[in-house]
Short mmCIF file of C-alpha atoms in Angstrom, two decimals:
data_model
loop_
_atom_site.label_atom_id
_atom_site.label_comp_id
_atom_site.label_asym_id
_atom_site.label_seq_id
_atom_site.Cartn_x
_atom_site.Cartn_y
_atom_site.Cartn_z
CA UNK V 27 5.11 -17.67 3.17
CA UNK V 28 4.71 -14.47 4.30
CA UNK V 29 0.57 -13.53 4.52
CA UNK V 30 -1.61 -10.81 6.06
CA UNK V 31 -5.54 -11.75 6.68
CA UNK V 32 -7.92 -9.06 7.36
CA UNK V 33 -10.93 -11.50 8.23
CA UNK V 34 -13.30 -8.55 8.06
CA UNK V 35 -14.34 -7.66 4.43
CA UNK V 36 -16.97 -5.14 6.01
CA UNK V 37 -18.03 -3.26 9.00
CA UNK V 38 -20.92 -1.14 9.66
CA UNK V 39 -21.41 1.32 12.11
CA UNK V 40 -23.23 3.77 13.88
CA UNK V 41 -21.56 7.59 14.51
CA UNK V 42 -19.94 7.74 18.13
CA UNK V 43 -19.68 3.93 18.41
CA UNK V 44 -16.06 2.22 18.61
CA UNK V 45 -15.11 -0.37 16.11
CA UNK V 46 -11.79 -2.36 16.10
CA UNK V 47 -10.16 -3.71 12.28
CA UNK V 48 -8.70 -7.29 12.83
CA UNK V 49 -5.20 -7.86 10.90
CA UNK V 50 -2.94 -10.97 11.47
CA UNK V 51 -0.02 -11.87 9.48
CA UNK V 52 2.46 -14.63 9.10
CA UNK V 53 6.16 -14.49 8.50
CA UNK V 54 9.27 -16.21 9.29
CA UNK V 55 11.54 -12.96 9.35
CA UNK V 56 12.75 -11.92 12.74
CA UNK V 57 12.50 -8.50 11.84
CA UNK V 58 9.57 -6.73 10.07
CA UNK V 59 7.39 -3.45 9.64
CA UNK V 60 3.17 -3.86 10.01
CA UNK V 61 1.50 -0.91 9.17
CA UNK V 62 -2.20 0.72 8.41
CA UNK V 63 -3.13 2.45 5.56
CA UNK V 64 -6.46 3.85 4.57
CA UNK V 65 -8.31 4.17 1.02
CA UNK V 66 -10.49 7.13 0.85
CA UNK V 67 -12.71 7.06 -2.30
CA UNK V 68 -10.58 9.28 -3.92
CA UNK V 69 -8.16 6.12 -4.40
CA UNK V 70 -4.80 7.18 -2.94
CA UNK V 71 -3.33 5.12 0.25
CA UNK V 72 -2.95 7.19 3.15
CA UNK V 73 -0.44 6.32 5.61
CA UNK V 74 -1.59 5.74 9.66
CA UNK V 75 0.86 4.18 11.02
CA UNK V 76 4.54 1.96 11.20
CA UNK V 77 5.11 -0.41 13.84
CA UNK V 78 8.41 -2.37 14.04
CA UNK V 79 8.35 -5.98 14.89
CA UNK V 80 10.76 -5.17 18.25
CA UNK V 81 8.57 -2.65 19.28
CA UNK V 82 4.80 -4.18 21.08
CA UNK V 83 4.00 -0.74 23.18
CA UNK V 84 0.48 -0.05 21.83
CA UNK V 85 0.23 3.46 19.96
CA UNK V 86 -2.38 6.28 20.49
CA UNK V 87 -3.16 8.97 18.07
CA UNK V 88 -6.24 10.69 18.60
CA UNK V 89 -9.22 8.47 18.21
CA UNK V 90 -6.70 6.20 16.68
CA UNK V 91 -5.32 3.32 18.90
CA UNK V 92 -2.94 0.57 17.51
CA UNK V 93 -2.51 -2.90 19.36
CA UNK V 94 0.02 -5.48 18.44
CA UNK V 95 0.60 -8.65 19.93
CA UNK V 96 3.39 -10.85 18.76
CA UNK V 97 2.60 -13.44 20.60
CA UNK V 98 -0.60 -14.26 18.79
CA UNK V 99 0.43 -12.22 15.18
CA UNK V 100 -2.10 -9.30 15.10
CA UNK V 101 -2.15 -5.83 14.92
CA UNK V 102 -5.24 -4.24 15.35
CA UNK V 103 -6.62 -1.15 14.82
CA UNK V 104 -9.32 0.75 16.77
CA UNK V 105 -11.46 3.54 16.47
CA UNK V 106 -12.91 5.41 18.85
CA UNK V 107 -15.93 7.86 18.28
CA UNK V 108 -16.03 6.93 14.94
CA UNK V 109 -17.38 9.40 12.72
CA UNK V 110 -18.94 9.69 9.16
CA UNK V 111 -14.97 10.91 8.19
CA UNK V 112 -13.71 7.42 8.86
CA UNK V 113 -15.56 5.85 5.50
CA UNK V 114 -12.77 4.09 3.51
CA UNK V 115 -11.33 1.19 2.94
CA UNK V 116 -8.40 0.17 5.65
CA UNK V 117 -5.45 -1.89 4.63
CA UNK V 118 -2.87 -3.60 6.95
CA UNK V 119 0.30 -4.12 5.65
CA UNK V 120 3.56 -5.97 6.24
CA UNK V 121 7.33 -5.54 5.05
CA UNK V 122 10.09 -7.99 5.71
CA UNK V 123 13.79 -7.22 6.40
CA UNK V 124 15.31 -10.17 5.22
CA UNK V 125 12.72 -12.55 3.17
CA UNK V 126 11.85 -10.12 0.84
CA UNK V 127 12.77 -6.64 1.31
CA UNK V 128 11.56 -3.62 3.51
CA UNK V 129 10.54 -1.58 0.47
CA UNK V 130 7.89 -4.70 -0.40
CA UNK V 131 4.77 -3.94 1.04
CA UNK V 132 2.29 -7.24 1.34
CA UNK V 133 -1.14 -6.32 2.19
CA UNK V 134 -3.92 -7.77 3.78
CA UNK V 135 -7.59 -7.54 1.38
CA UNK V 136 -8.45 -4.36 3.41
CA UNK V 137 -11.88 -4.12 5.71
CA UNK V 138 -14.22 -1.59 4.08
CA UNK V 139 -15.65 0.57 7.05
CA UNK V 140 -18.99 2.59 6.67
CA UNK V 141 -19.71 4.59 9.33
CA UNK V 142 -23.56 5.76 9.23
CA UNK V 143 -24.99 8.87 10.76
CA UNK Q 6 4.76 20.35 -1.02
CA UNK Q 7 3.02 19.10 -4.52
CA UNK Q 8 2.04 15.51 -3.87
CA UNK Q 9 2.67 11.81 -6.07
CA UNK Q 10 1.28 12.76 -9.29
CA UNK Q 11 0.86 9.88 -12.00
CA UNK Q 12 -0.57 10.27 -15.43
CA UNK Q 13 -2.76 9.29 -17.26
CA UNK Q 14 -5.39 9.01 -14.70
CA UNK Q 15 -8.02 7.23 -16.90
CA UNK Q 16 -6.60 5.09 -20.15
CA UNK Q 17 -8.64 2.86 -22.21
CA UNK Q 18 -6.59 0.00 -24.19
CA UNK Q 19 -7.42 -3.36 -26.29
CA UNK Q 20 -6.07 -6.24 -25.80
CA UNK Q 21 -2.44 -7.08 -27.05
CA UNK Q 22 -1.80 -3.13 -27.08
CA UNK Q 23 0.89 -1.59 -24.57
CA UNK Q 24 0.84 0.72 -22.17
CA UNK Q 25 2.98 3.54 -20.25
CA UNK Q 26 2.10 5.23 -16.92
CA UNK Q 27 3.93 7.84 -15.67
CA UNK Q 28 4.64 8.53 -11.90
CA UNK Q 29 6.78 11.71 -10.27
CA UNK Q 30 7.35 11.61 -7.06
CA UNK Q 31 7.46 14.39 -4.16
CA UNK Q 32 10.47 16.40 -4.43
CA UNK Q 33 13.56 15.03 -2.99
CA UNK Q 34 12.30 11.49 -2.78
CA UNK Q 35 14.21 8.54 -4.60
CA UNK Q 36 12.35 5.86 -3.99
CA UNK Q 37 9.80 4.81 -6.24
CA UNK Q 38 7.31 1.98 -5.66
CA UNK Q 39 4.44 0.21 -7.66
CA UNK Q 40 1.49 -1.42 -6.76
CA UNK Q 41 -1.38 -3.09 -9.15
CA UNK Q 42 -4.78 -2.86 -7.53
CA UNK Q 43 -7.62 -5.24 -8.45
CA UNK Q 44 -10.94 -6.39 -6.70
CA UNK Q 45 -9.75 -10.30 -6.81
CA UNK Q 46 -6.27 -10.32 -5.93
CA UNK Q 47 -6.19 -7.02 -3.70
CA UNK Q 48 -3.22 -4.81 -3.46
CA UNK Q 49 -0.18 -6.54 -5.07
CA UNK Q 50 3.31 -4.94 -5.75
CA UNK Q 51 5.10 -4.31 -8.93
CA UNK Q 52 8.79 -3.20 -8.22
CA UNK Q 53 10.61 -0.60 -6.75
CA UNK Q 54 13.15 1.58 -7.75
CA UNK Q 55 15.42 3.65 -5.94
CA UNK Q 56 18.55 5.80 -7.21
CA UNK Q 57 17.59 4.40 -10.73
CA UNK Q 58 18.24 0.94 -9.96
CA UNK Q 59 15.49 -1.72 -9.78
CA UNK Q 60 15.71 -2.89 -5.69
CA UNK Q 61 12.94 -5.29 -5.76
CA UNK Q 62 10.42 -6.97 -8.06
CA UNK Q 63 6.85 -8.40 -6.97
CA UNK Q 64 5.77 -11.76 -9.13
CA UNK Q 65 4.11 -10.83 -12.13
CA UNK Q 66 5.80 -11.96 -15.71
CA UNK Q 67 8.08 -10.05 -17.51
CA UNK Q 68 5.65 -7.85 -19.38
CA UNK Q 69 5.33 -5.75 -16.93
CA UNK Q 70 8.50 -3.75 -16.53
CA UNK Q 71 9.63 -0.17 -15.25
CA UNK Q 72 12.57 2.11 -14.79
CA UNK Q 73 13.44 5.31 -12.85
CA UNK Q 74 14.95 8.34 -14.45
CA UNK Q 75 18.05 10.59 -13.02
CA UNK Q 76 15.18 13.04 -11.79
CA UNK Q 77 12.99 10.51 -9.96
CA UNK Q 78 10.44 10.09 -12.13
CA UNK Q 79 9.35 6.67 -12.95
CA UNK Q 80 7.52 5.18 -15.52
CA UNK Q 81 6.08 1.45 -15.88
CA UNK Q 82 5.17 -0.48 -18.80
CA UNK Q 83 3.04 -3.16 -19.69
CA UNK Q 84 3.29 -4.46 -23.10
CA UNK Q 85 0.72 -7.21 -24.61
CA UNK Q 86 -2.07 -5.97 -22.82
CA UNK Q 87 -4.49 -8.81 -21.14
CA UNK Q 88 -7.63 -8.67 -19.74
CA UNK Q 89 -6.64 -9.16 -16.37
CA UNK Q 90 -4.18 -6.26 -16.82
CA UNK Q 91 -7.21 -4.00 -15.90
CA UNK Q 92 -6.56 -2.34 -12.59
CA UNK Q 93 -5.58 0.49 -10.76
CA UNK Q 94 -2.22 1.19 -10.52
CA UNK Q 95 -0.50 2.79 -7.52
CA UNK Q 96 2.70 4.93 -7.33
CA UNK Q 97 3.94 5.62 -4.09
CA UNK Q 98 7.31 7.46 -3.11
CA UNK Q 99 9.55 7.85 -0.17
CA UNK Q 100 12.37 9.23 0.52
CA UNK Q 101 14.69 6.32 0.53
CA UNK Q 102 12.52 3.36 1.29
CA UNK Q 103 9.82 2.58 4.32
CA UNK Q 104 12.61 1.46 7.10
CA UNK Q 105 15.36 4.43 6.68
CA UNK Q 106 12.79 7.32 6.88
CA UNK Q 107 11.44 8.02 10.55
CA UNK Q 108 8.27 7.15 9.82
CA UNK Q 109 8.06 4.80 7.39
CA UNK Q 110 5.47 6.29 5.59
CA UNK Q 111 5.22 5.84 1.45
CA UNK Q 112 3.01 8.79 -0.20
CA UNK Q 113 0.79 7.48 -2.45
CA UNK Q 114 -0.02 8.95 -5.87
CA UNK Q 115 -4.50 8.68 -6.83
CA UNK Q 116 -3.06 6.04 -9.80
CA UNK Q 117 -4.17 5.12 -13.33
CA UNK Q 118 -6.54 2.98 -13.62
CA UNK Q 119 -5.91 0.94 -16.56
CA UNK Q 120 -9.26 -0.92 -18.71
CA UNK Q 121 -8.13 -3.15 -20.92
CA UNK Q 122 -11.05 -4.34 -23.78
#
């Protein structure tokens, strides 16, 4: 069945350092979205990025950086310079073609970041 | 561009009671999704409508139920109100669903976040 694990339930850090969110997931579709939301308190999802499963060329936005690696199911994300700004909770999140549906978003349990000045 | 907006924001029910939230999406965009959010079972999805038809359905039972008006707007209902039917409930939109738009991105609404007594 199709599954997304974000081992990390929390993560604390220190302004300026880097800190990488683990996400793996498990499906049998050939062809599938992953992507990264995050949860400011405010409670509204706010979209980071869409990665399609035929497309493994790591992604840089900013402080941002994506990595995905089909060979061993993961698609992290990393921050660089994190800052006080980056508080939330982050959610990874996958969407099958075939097995059930693009427009069905499963996600992971989400990694609640606090980054401390 | 005036974001998701969904109403109520706050609601207050007793068990066995029913319930209506209301969701209209950014201008122009058909697809309407919905997600229930709880601290135990995470980020789980509802249904999604597009064009006024029903495209997919998560796995809850059938008291939970929605539709999507000629204008977009969507509303969901739950009807004999549980305990475990408190949550917050997501609306996100999109233009025509996360793998047709460029970037894949679903706009998320702040939800309603249901307590049921």
């Amino acid at each position: 069945a199709q599954k997304v694990t974000q081992a990390q339930t929390e993560i604390s850090v220190v302004e300026k350092e880097d800190v990488t969110l683990d996400c793996v997931y498990e499906t049998r579709d050939t062809t599938y979205y992953l992507f990264w939301y995050k949860q400011p308190p405010s409670g509204e999802l706010v979209f980071l990025i869409r990665r399609n499963s035929f497309d493994e060329q790591n992604e840089i936005s900013g402080r941002y950086s994506w990595n995905f690696q089909k060979s061993t199911s993961s698609f992290n994300f990393t921050i660089t310079a994190s800052q006080v700004v980056d508080s939330a909770v982050y959610f990874c999140a996958l969407s099958e073609a075939f097995l059930s549906g693009y427009n069905k978003l499963i996600f992971g349990a989400g990694t609640r970041l606090a980054v401390h000045p | 561009k005036a974001g998701v907006t969904q109403t109520p924001r706050y609601l207050i029910k007793t068990r066995g009671q029913q319930v209506t939230l209301s969701c209209s999406p950014i201008s122009g965009h058909r697809s309407v999704s919905w997600y229930q959010q709880t601290p135990g079972q995470g980020l789980q999805f509802l249904f999604e409508y597009f064009s006024e038809t029903q495209r997919n359905k998560g796995n809850f039972p059938g008291r939970f139920s929605g539709r999507q008006f000629s204008n977009s707007r969507s509303e969901m209902n739950v009807s004999t109100l549980e305990l475990g039917d408190s949550a917050l409930y997501l609306c996100a939109s999109s233009e025509s669903g996360v793998a047709s738009s460029p970037t894949g991105e679903l706009f998320f609404g702040e939800g309603s976040r249901l307590t049921v007594l």
